[in-house]
XYZ file of N, CA and C in Angstrom:
468
model
N -31.998 -7.923 -2.831
C -30.813 -8.135 -4.271
C -29.778 -7.505 -3.760
N -28.815 -7.864 -3.709
C -27.541 -7.439 -3.838
C -27.196 -6.366 -4.783
N -26.640 -5.147 -4.434
C -26.589 -4.175 -5.427
C -25.767 -4.020 -6.888
N -24.716 -5.469 -6.137
C -23.860 -5.517 -7.209
C -24.479 -6.145 -8.310
N -25.447 -6.861 -8.458
C -26.138 -7.417 -9.217
C -27.059 -6.757 -9.896
N -27.261 -5.789 -10.302
C -27.926 -5.404 -11.071
C -28.413 -5.909 -12.601
N -30.109 -5.847 -13.053
C -30.065 -6.317 -14.488
C -29.142 -5.739 -15.561
N -28.843 -6.794 -15.879
C -27.808 -6.518 -17.001
C -26.373 -6.308 -16.854
N -26.050 -6.634 -15.641
C -24.684 -6.150 -15.034
C -24.151 -7.620 -14.402
N -22.917 -7.576 -15.434
C -21.987 -8.598 -14.907
C -21.928 -9.294 -13.696
N -21.754 -10.680 -13.464
C -21.466 -11.091 -12.099
C -20.242 -10.700 -11.876
N -19.618 -10.863 -10.540
C -18.288 -10.258 -10.057
C -17.784 -11.961 -10.409
N -16.137 -11.205 -10.789
C -15.498 -12.464 -11.107
C -14.737 -12.719 -9.788
N -14.498 -11.855 -8.611
C -13.603 -12.121 -7.493
C -14.467 -11.263 -6.460
N -14.614 -11.843 -5.192
C -15.133 -11.198 -4.285
C -14.363 -11.319 -3.073
N -14.237 -10.280 -2.075
C -13.672 -10.178 -0.922
C -14.449 -9.565 0.297
N -14.609 -10.303 1.508
C -15.331 -9.607 2.344
C -15.009 -9.575 3.544
N -14.834 -8.729 4.461
C -14.323 -8.728 5.987
C -15.102 -8.193 6.754
N -15.666 -8.354 7.927
C -16.176 -7.642 9.043
C -15.356 -6.420 9.776
N -15.765 -5.531 10.010
C -15.234 -3.969 10.614
C -15.257 -3.992 11.629
N -14.234 -4.074 12.602
C -14.375 -3.648 13.854
C -15.050 -2.246 14.093
N -15.905 -1.867 15.218
C -16.624 -0.650 14.975
C -15.410 0.346 15.791
N -14.422 0.767 15.702
C -13.647 1.439 16.573
C -13.116 1.835 15.721
N -12.236 3.311 15.835
C -11.896 4.361 14.900
C -10.239 3.645 14.625
N -9.596 2.566 15.046
C -8.359 1.754 15.246
C -8.899 0.634 13.894
N -10.016 0.572 13.539
C -10.290 -0.582 12.594
C -9.639 0.056 11.399
N -9.729 1.063 11.073
C -9.954 1.766 9.730
C -8.527 1.288 9.172
N -7.487 1.467 9.824
C -6.017 1.338 9.378
C -6.107 -0.247 9.156
N -6.514 -0.799 9.912
C -6.238 -2.554 9.748
C -7.262 -3.050 8.617
N -8.512 -2.227 8.296
C -9.350 -2.886 7.158
C -8.513 -2.685 5.814
N -8.328 -1.452 5.812
C -7.226 -0.515 4.966
C -5.927 -1.666 4.356
N -5.442 -2.157 5.451
C -4.266 -2.816 5.247
C -4.706 -4.328 4.680
N -5.801 -5.065 5.164
C -6.357 -6.205 4.870
C -7.003 -6.217 3.459
N -7.394 -5.182 3.024
C -8.097 -4.884 2.001
C -6.765 -4.705 0.820
N -5.743 -4.456 0.354
C -4.628 -4.458 -0.230
C -4.302 -5.577 -0.905
N -4.556 -6.843 0.149
C -3.959 -8.008 -0.519
C -4.943 -8.837 -1.715
N -6.300 -8.530 -1.700
C -6.957 -8.933 -2.913
C -6.895 -8.025 -3.674
N -6.827 -6.804 -3.663
C -7.060 -5.560 -4.863
C -5.544 -5.915 -5.511
N -4.564 -6.207 -4.947
C -3.410 -6.574 -5.388
C -3.549 -7.841 -6.208
N -3.766 -9.047 -5.666
C -3.909 -10.325 -6.247
C -4.874 -10.104 -7.587
N -5.599 -9.422 -7.490
C -6.614 -9.108 -8.619
C -6.160 -8.478 -9.829
N -4.743 -7.982 -9.690
C -3.954 -7.428 -11.036
C -4.176 -6.002 -10.728
N -4.911 -5.086 -10.249
C -4.838 -3.736 -10.179
C -3.325 -3.354 -10.300
N -2.926 -2.480 -10.667
C -1.658 -1.779 -10.827
C -2.052 -1.098 -9.578
N -0.710 -0.519 -9.329
C -0.573 -0.186 -7.838
C -1.145 1.434 -7.602
N -1.348 2.294 -8.403
C -1.912 3.610 -8.478
C -3.642 3.146 -8.384
N -4.120 1.976 -9.126
C -5.555 1.813 -8.989
C -5.500 1.140 -7.574
N -4.998 0.538 -7.207
C -4.701 0.118 -5.721
C -4.880 1.085 -4.720
N -4.180 2.207 -4.749
C -4.339 3.142 -3.783
C -5.490 3.938 -3.950
N -6.231 4.083 -4.900
C -7.028 4.685 -5.407
C -8.293 4.034 -4.327
N -8.298 2.953 -4.501
C -9.205 1.988 -4.234
C -9.045 1.922 -2.388
N -8.005 2.162 -2.061
C -7.882 2.260 -0.455
C -8.057 3.431 -0.050
N -8.339 4.537 -0.856
C -8.352 5.586 -0.361
C -10.076 5.843 -0.207
N -10.704 4.980 -1.023
C -12.017 4.847 -0.871
C -12.154 3.933 0.128
N -11.988 2.853 0.619
C -12.038 2.304 1.397
C -12.033 2.956 2.747
N -10.743 3.655 2.869
C -10.855 4.307 3.925
C -11.857 5.347 4.448
N -12.368 6.149 3.537
C -13.372 6.960 3.650
C -14.578 6.266 3.946
N -15.047 5.033 3.058
C -16.474 4.753 3.876
C -16.299 3.794 5.100
N -14.861 3.175 5.288
C -15.082 2.965 6.568
C -14.924 3.564 7.778
N -14.087 4.840 7.709
C -14.523 5.835 8.583
C -15.558 6.438 9.005
N -16.453 6.708 7.658
C -17.650 6.998 7.934
C -18.703 6.424 8.913
N -18.181 4.997 8.058
C -19.363 4.104 9.066
C -19.186 4.040 10.575
N -17.506 3.951 10.733
C -17.624 4.043 12.236
C -17.944 5.034 13.002
N -17.601 6.351 12.445
C -17.937 7.566 13.021
C -19.356 7.770 13.204
N -20.343 7.350 12.055
C -21.457 8.143 12.053
C -22.554 6.699 12.121
N -22.336 5.378 11.837
C -23.069 4.539 11.710
C -23.408 3.780 13.001
N -24.279 2.387 13.104
C -24.197 1.497 13.841
C -23.708 0.576 13.508
N -23.115 -0.601 14.124
C -22.679 -1.726 13.808
C -23.687 -3.036 13.491
N -23.560 -4.089 13.098
C -22.678 -4.075 12.575
C -22.185 -3.592 11.245
N -20.729 -3.735 10.891
C -20.339 -3.269 9.780
C -19.293 -3.979 8.716
N -19.602 -3.993 7.331
C -19.080 -5.245 6.797
C -18.276 -4.669 5.951
N -17.072 -4.784 5.016
C -16.823 -4.350 3.856
C -16.726 -5.205 2.641
N -17.074 -5.112 1.667
C -17.192 -6.047 0.731
C -16.575 -5.402 -0.490
N -15.424 -6.258 -1.245
C -14.946 -5.796 -2.563
C -15.090 -6.819 -3.692
N -15.578 -6.170 -4.837
C -15.949 -6.822 -6.242
C -15.209 -6.634 -7.319
N -14.692 -7.443 -7.742
C -13.878 -7.261 -9.285
C -15.212 -7.753 -10.509
N -15.473 -6.680 -11.028
C -16.978 -6.774 -11.818
C -15.945 -6.170 -13.539
N -15.854 -7.084 -14.430
C -15.026 -6.759 -15.380
C -14.185 -5.790 -15.521
N -14.369 -4.285 -15.783
C -13.128 -3.268 -15.706
C -13.760 -2.545 -14.503
N -14.150 -2.805 -13.652
C -14.384 -2.171 -12.411
C -14.178 -2.847 -11.115
N -13.939 -2.086 -9.929
C -13.853 -2.555 -8.630
C -15.064 -1.619 -8.101
N -15.982 -2.381 -7.373
C -17.028 -2.091 -6.880
C -16.585 -2.354 -5.243
N -16.902 -1.082 -4.596
C -16.150 -1.272 -3.124
C -17.843 -0.695 -1.873
N -18.046 -1.739 -1.461
C -19.139 -1.482 -0.211
C -19.100 -1.484 1.072
N -19.447 -0.889 1.494
C -19.423 -0.906 3.512
C -21.071 -0.891 3.748
N -21.415 -1.787 4.348
C -22.570 -1.949 4.796
C -22.699 -1.864 6.294
N -23.902 -1.108 6.803
C -23.592 -0.734 8.087
C -25.356 -0.971 8.713
N -25.574 -0.914 10.020
C -26.998 -0.814 10.492
C -27.734 0.190 10.704
N -27.120 1.520 9.735
C -28.022 2.664 9.933
C -26.988 3.805 10.558
N -27.930 4.993 10.431
C -27.368 5.973 10.827
C -27.490 5.949 12.774
N -26.438 6.399 12.988
C -26.173 6.225 14.554
C -27.060 7.414 15.209
N -27.266 7.543 16.562
C -27.909 8.824 16.562
C -26.733 9.964 16.847
N -27.087 11.301 17.089
C -25.688 11.998 17.260
C -25.525 12.336 18.886
N -24.122 12.075 19.180
C -23.819 11.898 20.348
C -23.416 13.295 20.961
N -23.681 13.469 22.070
C -23.611 14.851 22.776
C -22.015 15.149 22.557
N -21.532 16.475 22.064
C -20.042 16.551 21.787
C -19.530 15.577 20.626
N -20.061 15.343 20.036
C -19.679 14.583 18.873
C -19.754 15.003 17.774
N -19.744 16.220 17.843
C -19.386 17.264 16.354
C -18.098 17.709 16.124
N -17.719 17.380 14.954
C -16.022 17.103 14.420
C -15.979 19.138 13.934
N -14.856 19.512 13.919
C -14.411 20.787 13.525
C -14.377 20.539 12.149
N -15.394 21.877 11.224
C -15.061 21.539 9.665
C -14.261 21.226 9.036
N -12.943 21.857 9.688
C -11.776 21.547 8.780
C -11.144 20.395 8.721
N -11.696 19.462 9.828
C -11.430 18.136 9.692
C -12.403 16.987 8.836
N -13.595 17.477 8.660
C -14.495 16.729 8.084
C -15.400 17.207 6.710
N -15.696 16.438 5.933
C -16.646 16.915 4.871
C -15.707 16.697 3.389
N -14.623 16.915 3.390
C -13.884 16.654 2.395
C -13.858 15.109 1.422
N -13.838 14.292 2.562
C -14.067 12.689 1.514
C -14.840 12.409 0.253
N -16.172 12.830 0.499
C -16.981 12.735 -0.406
C -16.410 13.568 -1.614
N -16.039 14.485 -1.541
C -15.431 15.261 -2.860
C -14.312 14.375 -3.712
N -13.174 13.695 -2.812
C -12.624 12.924 -3.323
C -13.355 11.731 -4.006
N -14.149 10.926 -2.997
C -14.742 10.130 -3.566
C -15.432 10.042 -4.894
N -16.178 11.308 -5.339
C -16.729 11.734 -6.409
C -15.655 11.922 -7.574
N -14.780 12.335 -7.127
C -13.784 12.699 -8.149
C -13.289 11.297 -8.570
N -12.802 10.463 -8.122
C -12.374 8.811 -8.391
C -13.278 7.966 -8.983
N -14.585 8.283 -8.256
C -15.411 7.264 -8.776
C -16.227 7.275 -10.464
N -16.594 6.199 -11.034
C -17.356 6.148 -11.754
C -18.910 6.475 -11.754
N -19.132 5.621 -10.522
C -20.853 5.785 -9.969
C -20.599 5.655 -8.409
N -21.168 6.364 -7.653
C -21.300 5.827 -6.198
C -23.050 6.264 -5.841
N -23.058 5.701 -4.475
C -24.726 5.721 -4.089
C -24.909 5.138 -2.857
N -26.195 4.801 -2.240
C -26.396 3.983 -0.967
C -27.485 3.067 -1.375
N -27.489 2.349 -0.964
C -28.935 1.429 -0.831
C -29.296 1.120 0.161
N -30.389 1.858 0.624
C -31.055 2.163 2.223
C -32.275 1.030 2.355
N -31.901 -0.025 2.962
C -32.907 -0.840 3.326
C -33.773 -0.664 4.745
N -34.528 -1.525 5.150
C -35.218 -1.261 6.571
C -34.486 -1.328 7.595
N -33.346 -2.208 7.798
C -32.294 -2.389 8.638
C -30.954 -2.292 8.328
N -30.576 -1.534 7.497
C -29.135 -1.664 6.717
C -29.117 -0.493 5.772
N -27.743 0.014 5.732
C -27.532 0.896 4.567
C -26.224 0.018 4.038
N -25.963 0.122 2.493
C -25.014 -0.269 1.868
C -24.710 0.862 1.067
N -23.419 1.420 1.559
C -22.491 2.813 0.918
C -21.861 1.695 -0.416
N -21.694 2.363 -1.328
C -21.032 2.000 -2.584
C -20.295 2.953 -3.406
N -19.348 2.486 -4.130
C -18.328 3.097 -5.344
C -18.157 2.275 -6.057
N -18.039 2.532 -7.246
C -17.342 1.734 -8.419
C -16.095 2.734 -9.240
N -15.274 2.108 -9.218
C -14.062 2.617 -9.558
C -13.260 1.668 -10.537
N -12.852 2.529 -11.633
C -12.178 1.781 -12.550
C -11.195 0.839 -12.227
N -10.650 -0.369 -12.716
C -9.864 -1.031 -12.278
C -8.209 -0.553 -12.881
N -8.404 0.171 -13.490
C -7.281 1.072 -13.789
C -7.080 2.552 -13.401
N -5.708 2.716 -12.814
C -6.141 4.125 -12.257
C -6.663 5.529 -12.997
N -7.495 6.242 -12.452
C -8.438 7.209 -12.886
C -7.467 8.296 -13.434
N -6.207 8.424 -13.026
C -5.110 9.547 -13.012
C -5.564 10.713 -12.256
N -6.870 10.828 -11.599
C -6.891 12.073 -11.033
C -6.406 12.018 -9.644
N -5.777 11.001 -8.768
C -5.007 11.344 -7.883
C -3.719 11.381 -8.277
N -2.818 12.523 -8.042
C -1.597 12.809 -8.761
C -0.850 13.291 -7.741
N 0.327 12.472 -7.690
C 1.567 13.189 -6.424
C 2.750 13.650 -6.661
N 3.221 14.809 -6.825
C 4.004 15.372 -7.129
C 4.837 16.204 -6.214
N 6.115 16.625 -6.166
C 6.759 17.389 -5.370
C 6.186 18.710 -5.950
N 5.969 19.494 -4.601
C 5.513 20.907 -4.966
C 6.678 22.003 -4.670
N 7.310 22.209 -3.850
C 8.336 22.901 -4.166
C 9.615 22.502 -2.704
N 10.545 23.167 -2.831
C 11.440 22.317 -1.925
C 10.936 22.957 -0.323
N 11.491 21.900 0.483
C 11.066 22.403 1.912
C 9.852 21.527 2.006
N 8.984 21.496 0.971
C 7.617 20.639 1.366
C 7.932 19.267 1.299
N 6.984 18.227 1.965
C 6.682 17.140 1.993
C 7.222 16.303 0.440
N 7.844 15.534 0.692
C 8.156 14.825 -0.929
C 7.257 14.671 -1.575
N 5.981 14.131 -1.154
C 4.828 14.016 -2.024
C 3.571 14.894 -1.609
N 3.169 15.189 -2.456
C 1.911 15.889 -2.240
C 0.776 15.712 -3.234
N -0.517 15.162 -2.639
C -1.387 14.755 -3.367
C -2.382 16.079 -4.045
N -2.556 16.236 -5.184
C -3.550 17.260 -5.667
C -4.697 16.651 -6.351
């Protein structure tokens, strides 16, 4: 059963899928390709940016921590956008493959702050990580000038 189709849930009005190459460089390319359907579906620029942030986080996690093949799926569901990244499960830990805590671990908090719902569907040979966002921006990702000398926009 596809997780986007749960009992009583509306079928998607639009769907976009894209394979994800299993390289770190794929994240930017997948994010770039995902912009077109989100914009075509009529999402505001802020809602598109929130969705792309989630796409980046889920794809990055799949590329760094899971086995290929990996696929991105975007679904427009009434007033929600569902973002799914399917992979073949957790990759074995690589020697020297740990990352400094300062660089990792913040994505889950960001996704959790933006999401209406999120989770993972674990299957025998695959895992689908999914996030549902409002089709309109949450207002939780705000950029503003902090003080003179800082970069023009800093997200809080």
